[in-house]
Short mmCIF file of C-alpha atoms and ligand atoms in Angstrom, two decimals:
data_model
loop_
_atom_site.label_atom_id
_atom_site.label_comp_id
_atom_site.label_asym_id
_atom_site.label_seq_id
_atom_site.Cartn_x
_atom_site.Cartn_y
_atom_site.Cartn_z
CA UNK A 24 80.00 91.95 158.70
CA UNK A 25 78.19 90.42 155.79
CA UNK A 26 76.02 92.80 155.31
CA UNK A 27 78.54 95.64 155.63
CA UNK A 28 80.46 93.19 152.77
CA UNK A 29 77.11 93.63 151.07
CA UNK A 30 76.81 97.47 151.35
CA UNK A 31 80.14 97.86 150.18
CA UNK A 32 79.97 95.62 146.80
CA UNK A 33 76.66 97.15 146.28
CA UNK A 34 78.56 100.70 146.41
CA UNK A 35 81.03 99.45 143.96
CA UNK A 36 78.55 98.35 141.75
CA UNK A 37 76.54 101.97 141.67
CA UNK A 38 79.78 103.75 141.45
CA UNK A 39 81.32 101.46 138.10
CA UNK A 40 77.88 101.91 136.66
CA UNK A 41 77.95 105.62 137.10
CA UNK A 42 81.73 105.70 135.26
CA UNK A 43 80.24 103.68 132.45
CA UNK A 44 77.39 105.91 131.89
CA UNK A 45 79.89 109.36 132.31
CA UNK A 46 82.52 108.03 130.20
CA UNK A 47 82.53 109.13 126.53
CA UNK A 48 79.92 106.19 124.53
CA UNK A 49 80.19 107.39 121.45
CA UNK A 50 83.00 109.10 119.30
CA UNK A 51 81.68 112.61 118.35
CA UNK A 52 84.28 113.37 115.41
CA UNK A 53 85.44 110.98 112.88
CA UNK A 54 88.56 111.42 110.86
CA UNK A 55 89.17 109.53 107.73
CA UNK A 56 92.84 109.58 106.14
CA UNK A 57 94.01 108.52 102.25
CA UNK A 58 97.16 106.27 103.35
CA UNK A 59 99.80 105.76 105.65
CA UNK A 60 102.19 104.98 103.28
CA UNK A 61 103.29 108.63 102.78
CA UNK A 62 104.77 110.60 105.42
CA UNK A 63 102.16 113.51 104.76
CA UNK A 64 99.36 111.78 106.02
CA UNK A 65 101.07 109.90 109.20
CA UNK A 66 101.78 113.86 109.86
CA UNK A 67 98.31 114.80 109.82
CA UNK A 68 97.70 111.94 111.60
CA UNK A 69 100.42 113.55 114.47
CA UNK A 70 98.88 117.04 114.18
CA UNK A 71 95.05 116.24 114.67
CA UNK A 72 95.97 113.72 117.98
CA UNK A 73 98.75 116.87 119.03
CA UNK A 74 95.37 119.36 118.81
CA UNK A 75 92.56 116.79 119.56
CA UNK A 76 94.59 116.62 123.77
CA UNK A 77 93.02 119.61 124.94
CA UNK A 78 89.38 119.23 123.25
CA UNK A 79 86.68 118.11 125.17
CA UNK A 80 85.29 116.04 121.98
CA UNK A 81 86.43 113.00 121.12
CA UNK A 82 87.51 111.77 117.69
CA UNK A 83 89.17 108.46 115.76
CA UNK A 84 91.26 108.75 112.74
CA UNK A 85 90.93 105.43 110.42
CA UNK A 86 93.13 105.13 107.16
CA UNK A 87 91.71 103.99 104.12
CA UNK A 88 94.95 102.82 103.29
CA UNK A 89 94.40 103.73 99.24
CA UNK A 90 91.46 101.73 98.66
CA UNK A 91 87.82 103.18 98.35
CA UNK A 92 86.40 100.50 99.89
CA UNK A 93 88.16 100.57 102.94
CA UNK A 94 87.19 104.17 103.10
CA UNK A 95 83.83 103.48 102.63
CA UNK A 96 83.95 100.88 105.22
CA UNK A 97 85.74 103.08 107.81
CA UNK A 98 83.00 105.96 107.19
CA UNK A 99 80.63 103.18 108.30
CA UNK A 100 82.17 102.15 111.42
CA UNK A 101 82.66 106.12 112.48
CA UNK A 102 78.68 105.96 111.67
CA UNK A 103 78.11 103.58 114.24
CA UNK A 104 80.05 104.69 117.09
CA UNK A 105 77.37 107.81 116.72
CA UNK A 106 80.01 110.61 114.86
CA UNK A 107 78.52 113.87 114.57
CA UNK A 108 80.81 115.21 112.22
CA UNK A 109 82.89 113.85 109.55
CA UNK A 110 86.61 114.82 108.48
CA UNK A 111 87.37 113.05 105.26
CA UNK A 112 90.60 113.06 102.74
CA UNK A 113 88.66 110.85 99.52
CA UNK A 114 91.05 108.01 98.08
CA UNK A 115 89.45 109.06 95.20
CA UNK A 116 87.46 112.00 95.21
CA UNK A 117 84.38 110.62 92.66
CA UNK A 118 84.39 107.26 94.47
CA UNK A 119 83.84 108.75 97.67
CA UNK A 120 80.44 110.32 97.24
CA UNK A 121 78.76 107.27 98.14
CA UNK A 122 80.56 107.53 101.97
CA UNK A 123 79.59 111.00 102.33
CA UNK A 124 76.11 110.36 101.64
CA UNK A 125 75.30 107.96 103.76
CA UNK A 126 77.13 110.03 106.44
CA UNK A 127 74.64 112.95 105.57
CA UNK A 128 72.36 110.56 105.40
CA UNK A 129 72.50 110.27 109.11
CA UNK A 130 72.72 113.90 110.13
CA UNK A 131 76.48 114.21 110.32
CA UNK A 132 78.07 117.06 109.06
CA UNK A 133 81.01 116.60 106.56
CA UNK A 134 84.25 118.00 105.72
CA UNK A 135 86.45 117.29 103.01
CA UNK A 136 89.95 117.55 104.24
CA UNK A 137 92.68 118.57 101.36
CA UNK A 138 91.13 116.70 99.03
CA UNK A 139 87.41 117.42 97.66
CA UNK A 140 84.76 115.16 97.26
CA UNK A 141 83.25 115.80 93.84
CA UNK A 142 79.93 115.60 92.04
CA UNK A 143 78.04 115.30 95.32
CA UNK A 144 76.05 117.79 97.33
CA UNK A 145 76.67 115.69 100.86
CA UNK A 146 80.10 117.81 101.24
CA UNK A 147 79.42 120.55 103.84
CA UNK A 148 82.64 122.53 104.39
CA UNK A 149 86.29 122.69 102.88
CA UNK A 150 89.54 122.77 104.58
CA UNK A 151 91.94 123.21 102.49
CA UNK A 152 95.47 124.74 101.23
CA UNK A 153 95.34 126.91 97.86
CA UNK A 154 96.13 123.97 95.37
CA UNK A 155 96.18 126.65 92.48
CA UNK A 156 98.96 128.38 94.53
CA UNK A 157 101.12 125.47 95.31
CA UNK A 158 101.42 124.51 91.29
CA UNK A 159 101.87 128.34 90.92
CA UNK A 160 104.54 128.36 93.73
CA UNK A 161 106.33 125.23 92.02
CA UNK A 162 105.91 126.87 88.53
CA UNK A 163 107.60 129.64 89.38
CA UNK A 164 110.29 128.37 90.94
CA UNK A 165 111.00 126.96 87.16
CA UNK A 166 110.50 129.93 85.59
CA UNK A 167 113.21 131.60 88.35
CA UNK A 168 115.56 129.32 87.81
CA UNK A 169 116.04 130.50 83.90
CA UNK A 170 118.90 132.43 83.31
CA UNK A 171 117.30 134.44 79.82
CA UNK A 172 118.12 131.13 77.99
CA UNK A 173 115.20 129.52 75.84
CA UNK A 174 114.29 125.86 74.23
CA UNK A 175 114.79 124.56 78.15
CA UNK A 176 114.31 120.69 78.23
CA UNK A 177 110.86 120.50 80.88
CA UNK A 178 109.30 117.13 81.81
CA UNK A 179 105.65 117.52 83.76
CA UNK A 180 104.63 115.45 86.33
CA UNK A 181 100.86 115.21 88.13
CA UNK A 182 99.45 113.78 90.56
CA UNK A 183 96.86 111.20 90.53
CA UNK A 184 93.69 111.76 88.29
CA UNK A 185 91.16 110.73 90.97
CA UNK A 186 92.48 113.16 93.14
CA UNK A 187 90.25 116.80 92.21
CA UNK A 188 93.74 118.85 93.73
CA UNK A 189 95.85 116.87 91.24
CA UNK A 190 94.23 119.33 88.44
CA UNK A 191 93.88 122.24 90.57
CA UNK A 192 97.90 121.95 91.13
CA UNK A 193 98.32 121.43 87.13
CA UNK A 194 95.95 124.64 86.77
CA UNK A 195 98.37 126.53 89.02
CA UNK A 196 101.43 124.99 87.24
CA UNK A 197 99.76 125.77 84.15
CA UNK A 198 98.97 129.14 84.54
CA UNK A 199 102.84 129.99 84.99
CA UNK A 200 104.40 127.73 82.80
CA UNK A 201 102.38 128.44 79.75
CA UNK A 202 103.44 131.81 78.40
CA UNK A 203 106.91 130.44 78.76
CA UNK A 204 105.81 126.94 76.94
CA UNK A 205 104.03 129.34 74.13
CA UNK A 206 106.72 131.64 73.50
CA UNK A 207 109.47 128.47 73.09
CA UNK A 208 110.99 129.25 76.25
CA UNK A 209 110.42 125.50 77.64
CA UNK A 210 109.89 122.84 75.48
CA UNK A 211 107.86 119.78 76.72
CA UNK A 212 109.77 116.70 76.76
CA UNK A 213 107.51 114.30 77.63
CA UNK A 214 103.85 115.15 76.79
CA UNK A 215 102.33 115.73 73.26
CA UNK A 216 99.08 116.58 74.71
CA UNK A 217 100.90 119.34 76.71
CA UNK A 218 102.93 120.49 73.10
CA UNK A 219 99.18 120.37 71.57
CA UNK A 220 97.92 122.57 73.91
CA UNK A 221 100.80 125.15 74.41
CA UNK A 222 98.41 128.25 73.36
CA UNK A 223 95.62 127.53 75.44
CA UNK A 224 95.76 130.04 78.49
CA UNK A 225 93.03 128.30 80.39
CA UNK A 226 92.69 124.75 79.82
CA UNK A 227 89.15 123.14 80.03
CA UNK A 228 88.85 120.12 82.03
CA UNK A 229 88.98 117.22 79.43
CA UNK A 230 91.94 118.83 78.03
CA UNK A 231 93.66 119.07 81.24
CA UNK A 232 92.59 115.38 81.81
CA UNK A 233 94.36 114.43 78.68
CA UNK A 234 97.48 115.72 79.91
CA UNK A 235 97.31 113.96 82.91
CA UNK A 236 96.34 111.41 81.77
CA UNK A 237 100.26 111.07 80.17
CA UNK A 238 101.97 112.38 82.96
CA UNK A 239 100.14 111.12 86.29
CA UNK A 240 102.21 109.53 88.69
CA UNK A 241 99.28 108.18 90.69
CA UNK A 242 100.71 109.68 93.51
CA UNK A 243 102.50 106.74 93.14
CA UNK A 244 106.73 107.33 93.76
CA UNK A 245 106.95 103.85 91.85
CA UNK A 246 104.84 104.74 88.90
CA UNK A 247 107.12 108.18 88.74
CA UNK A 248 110.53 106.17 88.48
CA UNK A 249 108.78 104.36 85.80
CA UNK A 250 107.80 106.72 84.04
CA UNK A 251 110.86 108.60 84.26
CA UNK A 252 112.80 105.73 82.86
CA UNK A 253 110.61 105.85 79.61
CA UNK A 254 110.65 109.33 79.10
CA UNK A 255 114.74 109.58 79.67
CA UNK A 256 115.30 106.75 77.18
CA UNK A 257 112.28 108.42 74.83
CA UNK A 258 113.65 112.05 75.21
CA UNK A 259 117.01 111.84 76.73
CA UNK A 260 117.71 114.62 78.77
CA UNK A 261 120.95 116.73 78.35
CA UNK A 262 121.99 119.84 80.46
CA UNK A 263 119.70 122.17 82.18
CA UNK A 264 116.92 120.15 82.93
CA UNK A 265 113.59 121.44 84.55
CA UNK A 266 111.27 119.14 86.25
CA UNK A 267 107.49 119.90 87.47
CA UNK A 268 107.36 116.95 90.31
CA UNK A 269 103.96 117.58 91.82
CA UNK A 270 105.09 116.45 95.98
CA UNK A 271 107.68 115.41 97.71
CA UNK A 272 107.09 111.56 97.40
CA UNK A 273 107.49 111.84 93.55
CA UNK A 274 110.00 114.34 93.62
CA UNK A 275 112.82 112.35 95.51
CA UNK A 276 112.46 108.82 92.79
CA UNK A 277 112.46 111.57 90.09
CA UNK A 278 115.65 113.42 90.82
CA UNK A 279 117.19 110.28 91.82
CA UNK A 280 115.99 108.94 88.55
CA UNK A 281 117.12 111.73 86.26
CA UNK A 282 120.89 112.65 88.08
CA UNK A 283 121.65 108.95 87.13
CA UNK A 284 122.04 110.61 83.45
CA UNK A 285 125.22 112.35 83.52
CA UNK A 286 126.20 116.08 82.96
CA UNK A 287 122.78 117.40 84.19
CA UNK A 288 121.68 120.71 86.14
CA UNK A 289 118.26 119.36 87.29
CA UNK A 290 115.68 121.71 88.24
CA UNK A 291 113.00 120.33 90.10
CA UNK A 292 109.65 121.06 92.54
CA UNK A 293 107.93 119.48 95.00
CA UNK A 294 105.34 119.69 98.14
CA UNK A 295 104.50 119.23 101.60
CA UNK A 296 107.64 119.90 103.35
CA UNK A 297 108.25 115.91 103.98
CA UNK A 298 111.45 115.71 105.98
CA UNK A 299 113.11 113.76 103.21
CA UNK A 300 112.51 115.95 101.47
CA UNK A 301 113.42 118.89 103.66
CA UNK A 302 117.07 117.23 103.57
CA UNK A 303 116.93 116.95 100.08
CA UNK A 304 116.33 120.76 99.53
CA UNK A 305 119.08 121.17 102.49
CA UNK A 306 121.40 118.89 100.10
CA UNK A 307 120.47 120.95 96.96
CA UNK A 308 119.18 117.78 95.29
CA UNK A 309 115.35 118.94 94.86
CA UNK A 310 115.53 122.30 94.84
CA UNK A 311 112.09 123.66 96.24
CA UNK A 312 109.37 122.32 98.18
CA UNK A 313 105.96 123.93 99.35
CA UNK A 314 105.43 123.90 102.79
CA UNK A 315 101.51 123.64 103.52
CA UNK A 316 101.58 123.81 107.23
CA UNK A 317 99.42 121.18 108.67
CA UNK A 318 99.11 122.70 111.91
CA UNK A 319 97.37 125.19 110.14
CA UNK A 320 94.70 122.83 108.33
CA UNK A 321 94.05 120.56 111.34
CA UNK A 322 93.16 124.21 113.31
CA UNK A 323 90.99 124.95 110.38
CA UNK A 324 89.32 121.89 110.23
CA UNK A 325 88.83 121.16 113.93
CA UNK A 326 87.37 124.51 113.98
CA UNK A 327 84.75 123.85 111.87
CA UNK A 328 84.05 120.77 113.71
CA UNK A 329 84.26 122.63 117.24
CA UNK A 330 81.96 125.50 115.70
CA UNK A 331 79.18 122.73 114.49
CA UNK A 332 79.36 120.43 117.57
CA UNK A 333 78.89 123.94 119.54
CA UNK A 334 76.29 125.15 118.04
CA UNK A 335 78.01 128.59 116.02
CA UNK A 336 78.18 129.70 113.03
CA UNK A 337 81.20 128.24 110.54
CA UNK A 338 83.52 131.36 108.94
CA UNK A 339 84.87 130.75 105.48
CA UNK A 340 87.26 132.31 103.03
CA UNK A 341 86.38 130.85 100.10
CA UNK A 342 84.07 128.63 98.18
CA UNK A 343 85.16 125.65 95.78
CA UNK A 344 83.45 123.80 92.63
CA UNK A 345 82.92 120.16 93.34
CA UNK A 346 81.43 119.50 90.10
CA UNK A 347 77.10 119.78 91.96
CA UNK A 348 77.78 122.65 94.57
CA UNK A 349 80.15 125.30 95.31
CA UNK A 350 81.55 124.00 99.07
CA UNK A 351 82.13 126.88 101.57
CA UNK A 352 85.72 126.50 102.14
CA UNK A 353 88.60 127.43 104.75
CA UNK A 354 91.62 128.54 102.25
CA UNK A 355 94.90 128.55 104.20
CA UNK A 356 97.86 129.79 102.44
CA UNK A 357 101.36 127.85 101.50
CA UNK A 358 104.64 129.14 101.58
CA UNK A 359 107.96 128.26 98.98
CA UNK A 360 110.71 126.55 100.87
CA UNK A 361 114.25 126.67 98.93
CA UNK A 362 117.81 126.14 100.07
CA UNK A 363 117.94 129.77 101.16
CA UNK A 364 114.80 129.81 103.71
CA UNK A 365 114.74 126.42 105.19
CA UNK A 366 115.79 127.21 108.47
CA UNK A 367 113.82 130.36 108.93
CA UNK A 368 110.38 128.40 107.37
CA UNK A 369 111.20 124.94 108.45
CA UNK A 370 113.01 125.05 111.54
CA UNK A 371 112.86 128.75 113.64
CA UNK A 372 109.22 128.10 112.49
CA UNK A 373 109.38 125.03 114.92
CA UNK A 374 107.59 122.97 112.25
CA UNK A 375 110.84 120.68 112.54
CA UNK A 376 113.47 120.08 115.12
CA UNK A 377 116.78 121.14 113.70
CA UNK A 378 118.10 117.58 115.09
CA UNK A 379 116.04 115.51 112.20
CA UNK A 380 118.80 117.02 110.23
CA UNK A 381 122.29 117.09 108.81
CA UNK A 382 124.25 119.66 107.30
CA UNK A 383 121.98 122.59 108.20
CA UNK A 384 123.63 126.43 107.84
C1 BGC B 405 97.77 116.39 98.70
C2 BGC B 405 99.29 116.41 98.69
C3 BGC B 405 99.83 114.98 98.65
C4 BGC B 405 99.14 114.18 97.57
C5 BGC B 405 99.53 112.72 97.61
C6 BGC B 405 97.27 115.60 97.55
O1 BGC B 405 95.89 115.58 97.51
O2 BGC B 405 97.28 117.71 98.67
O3 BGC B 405 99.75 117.09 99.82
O4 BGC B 405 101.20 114.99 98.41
O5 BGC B 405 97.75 114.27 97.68
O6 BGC B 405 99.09 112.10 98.76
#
């Protein structure tokens, strides 16, 4: 009997030991998100779990929660549970070489997710949307809305200057608006570096900059209501008003900002198809948003990652300039959401359930 008792625990023992050694030790992807203080991220967050079920790898997503130093430290804990490849959105894009580095450092492959890591060769592969598209997208939208009238009251908006995409939408924006800024169909409201510039086709990079440098939100929906405030009371607003709001988060404090003033028809932009602001387009309060469909980016980033961790060769569409090397990118494509397409792009598209809203035709 003892012995039997014996047999049997020694069993056990062989058989837990064997689970310990088949289980997964070590994480093979790592995944490294800006924030989730915005509802774009937590989504991507949602989207790479929703895709990661039926893969045999494993991954963890840490959030750097806006600070490059948590990001830096999360890149380091990914390093030692033995990643193979890194997935990375940079806080800010600059600060973030330093992460990728050591990461390359150790034989991992990386991937800059939406946002590029600049003036660093340790950045691999791209996923991305077509920034330059999305500020074209929002541009025209403006430009749409005129009705042949000219000397249009326009107020820019951009994202955060450590962010490489915050230019590349202002590029996209620019390369719409400008003829129209030129030729005194808008007038800028709220930027003299922007007024300075109006003849300039194709902005350099420090001019760009300078612009931004007046009308960055930070990415920051606090810093946009603040900066509305000063620019109303500077440059009060009266009838048709056009705003360039670079996303969603900024775009809801601005229009809630600017239809305090009364007697305005506010135009205004947005991206990433937040579902605030989805029911904001459906109330006709912002007006347009981009929809960059993250189902589409997680694919095109796990598919890198599947592709190296297998062994195959990585296809590409595109290449972008990170300031040291041109990074072999995945370019997925975005798509204008207004009033009149929601529920064929939003809903039918079974990005959203119609349920998360009201008052949907
Ligand atoms: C992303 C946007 C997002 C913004 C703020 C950008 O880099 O491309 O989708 O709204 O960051 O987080």
């Amino acid at each position: 009997m003892k012995k039997l008792l014996i047999l049997i625990l020694a069993l056990a023992m062989i058989s837990s030991a064997f689970v310990g050694c088949s289980a997964k030790a070590t994480t093979d992807i790592g995944i490294v998100l800006p924030t989730k203080e915005e509802p774009r991220w937590v989504q991507d967050e949602a989207r790479f779990n929703a895709l990661l079920e039926s893969s045999d790898y494993s991954a963890e997503i840490l959030f750097s929660q806006g600070d490059p130093a948590k990001e830096k430290q999360n890149v380091e804990t990914l390093l030692s549970k033995g990643i193979k490849v890194l997935i990375i959105t940079p806080q800010d894009g600059k600060a973030a070489g330093a992460a990728v580095e050591a990461a390359k450092a150790e034989g991992v492959t990386v991937i800059s997710y939406d946002r590029l890591v600049t003036d660093t060769d340790a950045v691999d592969y791209y996923a991305t949307f077509n920034s330059v598209s999305v500020g074209e997208a929002q541009a025209q939208y403006l430009v749409d809305s005129l009705k042949g009238e000219t000397k249009q009251n326009l107020y820019l908006y951009a994202g955060a200057a450590t962010d490489n995409n915050a230019f590349l939408f202002f590029e996209g924006a620019w390369n719409v608006l400008q003829p129209k800024i030129a030729d005194g169909t808008f007038v800028v409201k709220n930027s003299s570096k922007a007024v300075e510039y109006k003849d300039v086709a194709v902005l350099d990079r420090t001019q760009m900059s300078e612009i931004i440098g007046q009308i960055t939100t930070d990415w920051k929906p606090e810093v946009a209501k603040a900066k509305a405030e000063s620019h109303i009371t500077a440059a009060p607003p009266s009838g048709k008003t056009f705003i360039l709001a670079p996303n969603d988060g900024t775009a809801r404090t601005l229009y809630d900002q600017y239809s305090k003033e009364p007697g305005l028809e506010i135009y205004i932009t947005g991206q990433d198809a937040e579902k605030p602001s989805i029911q904001y387009v459906i109330d006709g309060k912002q007006n347009m948003t981009v929809l960059k469909d993250v189902r589409d980016l997680v694919k095109g980033a796990l598919g890198i990652a599947i592709d190296v961790l297998d062994g195959n060769a990585v296809e590409t569409n595109g290449s972008y300039d990170n300031g040291k090397i041109n990074v072999p990118a995945k370019d997925i494509a975005v798509i204008t959401v207004t009033q009149d397409n929601v529920k064929e792009t939003i809903i039918d598209s079974g990005y959203y359930d119609a349920s998360e809203f009201t008052g949907l035709k």
